[in-house]
Amino acid sequence: MVTTLESINNYSNGMAMQTLMLTAKAMGYDSCPMIGFDIEKLAELINLPEDHVMGAMVAIGKKVKDPWPKPGQLPLSELVIENKF
């Protein structure tokens, strides 16, 4: 298995985001991972040091309305099997 610094960073970033989002929920906050932004522009805006990298961001706050339904999502009854292998 070939491991690159980028893949290690992505793995660590994912674990950190998950921990942050679970902790926020436990504290009564809602969260949403954010992707699709211009990483280079954001790095410039926050004066990110050259030896740092950007990953995804997480928005944390209190929701004001329920989220939109996810299109094409299967019901849990079709995905979860209980009490058997």
PDB file of C-alpha atoms in Angstrom:
ATOM      1  CA  MET A   1       0.000   0.000   0.000  1.00  0.00           C
ATOM      2  CA  VAL A   2       1.410   3.363  -1.029  1.00  0.00           C
ATOM      3  CA  THR A   3       0.801   6.119   1.480  1.00  0.00           C
ATOM      4  CA  THR A   4       1.288   9.724   0.540  1.00  0.00           C
ATOM      5  CA  LEU A   5       1.337  12.768   2.760  1.00  0.00           C
ATOM      6  CA  GLU A   6      -1.863  13.930   1.052  1.00  0.00           C
ATOM      7  CA  SER A   7      -3.701  10.672   1.814  1.00  0.00           C
ATOM      8  CA  ILE A   8      -2.551  10.791   5.438  1.00  0.00           C
ATOM      9  CA  ASN A   9      -3.721  14.402   5.667  1.00  0.00           C
ATOM     10  CA  ASN A  10      -7.136  13.504   4.200  1.00  0.00           C
ATOM     11  CA  TYR A  11      -7.525  10.603   6.644  1.00  0.00           C
ATOM     12  CA  SER A  12      -6.573  12.764   9.632  1.00  0.00           C
ATOM     13  CA  ASN A  13      -8.794  15.604   8.441  1.00  0.00           C
ATOM     14  CA  GLY A  14     -11.750  13.231   8.144  1.00  0.00           C
ATOM     15  CA  MET A  15     -11.263  11.902  11.666  1.00  0.00           C
ATOM     16  CA  ALA A  16     -10.928  15.430  13.051  1.00  0.00           C
ATOM     17  CA  MET A  17     -14.084  16.560  11.240  1.00  0.00           C
ATOM     18  CA  GLN A  18     -16.035  13.568  12.515  1.00  0.00           C
ATOM     19  CA  THR A  19     -14.906  14.185  16.088  1.00  0.00           C
ATOM     20  CA  LEU A  20     -15.716  17.892  15.821  1.00  0.00           C
ATOM     21  CA  MET A  21     -19.182  17.208  14.384  1.00  0.00           C
ATOM     22  CA  LEU A  22     -20.025  14.524  16.972  1.00  0.00           C
ATOM     23  CA  THR A  23     -18.852  16.782  19.805  1.00  0.00           C
ATOM     24  CA  ALA A  24     -20.898  19.682  18.445  1.00  0.00           C
ATOM     25  CA  LYS A  25     -24.000  17.461  18.348  1.00  0.00           C
ATOM     26  CA  ALA A  26     -23.370  16.259  21.907  1.00  0.00           C
ATOM     27  CA  MET A  27     -23.245  19.917  22.970  1.00  0.00           C
ATOM     28  CA  GLY A  28     -26.561  20.688  21.248  1.00  0.00           C
ATOM     29  CA  TYR A  29     -25.195  22.229  18.056  1.00  0.00           C
ATOM     30  CA  ASP A  30     -25.680  21.263  14.444  1.00  0.00           C
ATOM     31  CA  SER A  31     -22.912  21.002  11.872  1.00  0.00           C
ATOM     32  CA  CYS A  32     -22.366  20.653   8.167  1.00  0.00           C
ATOM     33  CA  PRO A  33     -19.179  19.722   6.283  1.00  0.00           C
ATOM     34  CA  MET A  34     -18.302  22.204   3.567  1.00  0.00           C
ATOM     35  CA  ILE A  35     -16.493  21.463   0.311  1.00  0.00           C
ATOM     36  CA  GLY A  36     -16.382  23.131  -3.067  1.00  0.00           C
ATOM     37  CA  PHE A  37     -14.777  26.403  -2.013  1.00  0.00           C
ATOM     38  CA  ASP A  38     -11.684  27.970  -3.578  1.00  0.00           C
ATOM     39  CA  ILE A  39      -8.934  26.599  -1.338  1.00  0.00           C
ATOM     40  CA  GLU A  40      -6.216  28.881  -2.710  1.00  0.00           C
ATOM     41  CA  LYS A  41      -8.305  32.036  -2.250  1.00  0.00           C
ATOM     42  CA  LEU A  42      -9.261  31.056   1.282  1.00  0.00           C
ATOM     43  CA  ALA A  43      -5.644  30.227   2.160  1.00  0.00           C
ATOM     44  CA  GLU A  44      -4.651  33.679   0.914  1.00  0.00           C
ATOM     45  CA  LEU A  45      -7.505  35.360   2.803  1.00  0.00           C
ATOM     46  CA  ILE A  46      -6.492  33.826   6.149  1.00  0.00           C
ATOM     47  CA  ASN A  47      -2.729  34.142   5.481  1.00  0.00           C
ATOM     48  CA  LEU A  48      -2.240  30.394   5.721  1.00  0.00           C
ATOM     49  CA  PRO A  49       1.479  29.616   6.201  1.00  0.00           C
ATOM     50  CA  GLU A  50       3.206  27.918   3.256  1.00  0.00           C
ATOM     51  CA  ASP A  51       3.880  24.754   5.281  1.00  0.00           C
ATOM     52  CA  HIS A  52       0.151  24.263   6.064  1.00  0.00           C
ATOM     53  CA  VAL A  53      -2.615  22.789   3.893  1.00  0.00           C
ATOM     54  CA  MET A  54      -6.369  23.347   3.725  1.00  0.00           C
ATOM     55  CA  GLY A  55      -8.919  20.586   3.994  1.00  0.00           C
ATOM     56  CA  ALA A  56     -12.684  20.679   4.157  1.00  0.00           C
ATOM     57  CA  MET A  57     -14.366  23.069   6.574  1.00  0.00           C
ATOM     58  CA  VAL A  58     -17.159  22.480   9.074  1.00  0.00           C
ATOM     59  CA  ALA A  59     -19.913  24.993   9.818  1.00  0.00           C
ATOM     60  CA  ILE A  60     -21.247  24.729  13.387  1.00  0.00           C
ATOM     61  CA  GLY A  61     -24.292  26.495  14.800  1.00  0.00           C
ATOM     62  CA  LYS A  62     -27.976  26.132  15.617  1.00  0.00           C
ATOM     63  CA  LYS A  63     -30.269  25.143  12.762  1.00  0.00           C
ATOM     64  CA  VAL A  64     -33.174  27.417  11.941  1.00  0.00           C
ATOM     65  CA  LYS A  65     -35.019  24.896   9.772  1.00  0.00           C
ATOM     66  CA  ASP A  66     -34.865  21.205   8.944  1.00  0.00           C
ATOM     67  CA  PRO A  67     -32.434  20.179   6.201  1.00  0.00           C
ATOM     68  CA  TRP A  68     -33.672  19.339   2.724  1.00  0.00           C
ATOM     69  CA  PRO A  69     -34.222  15.640   2.108  1.00  0.00           C
ATOM     70  CA  LYS A  70     -31.311  13.885   0.444  1.00  0.00           C
ATOM     71  CA  PRO A  71     -32.376  12.756  -3.042  1.00  0.00           C
ATOM     72  CA  GLY A  72     -32.017   9.063  -3.731  1.00  0.00           C
ATOM     73  CA  GLN A  73     -31.215   8.105  -0.153  1.00  0.00           C
ATOM     74  CA  LEU A  74     -32.309   4.577   0.686  1.00  0.00           C
ATOM     75  CA  PRO A  75     -34.405   4.001   3.816  1.00  0.00           C
ATOM     76  CA  LEU A  76     -32.509   2.444   6.732  1.00  0.00           C
ATOM     77  CA  SER A  77     -34.796  -0.601   6.558  1.00  0.00           C
ATOM     78  CA  GLU A  78     -33.140  -1.465   3.221  1.00  0.00           C
ATOM     79  CA  LEU A  79     -29.606  -0.985   4.543  1.00  0.00           C
ATOM     80  CA  VAL A  80     -29.573  -2.192   8.152  1.00  0.00           C
ATOM     81  CA  ILE A  81     -29.866  -5.850   9.117  1.00  0.00           C
ATOM     82  CA  GLU A  82     -30.478  -6.533  12.778  1.00  0.00           C
ATOM     83  CA  ASN A  83     -30.011  -9.655  14.880  1.00  0.00           C
ATOM     84  CA  LYS A  84     -28.599 -11.807  12.064  1.00  0.00           C
ATOM     85  CA  PHE A  85     -25.603 -12.021   9.770  1.00  0.00           C
TER      86      PHE A  85
END
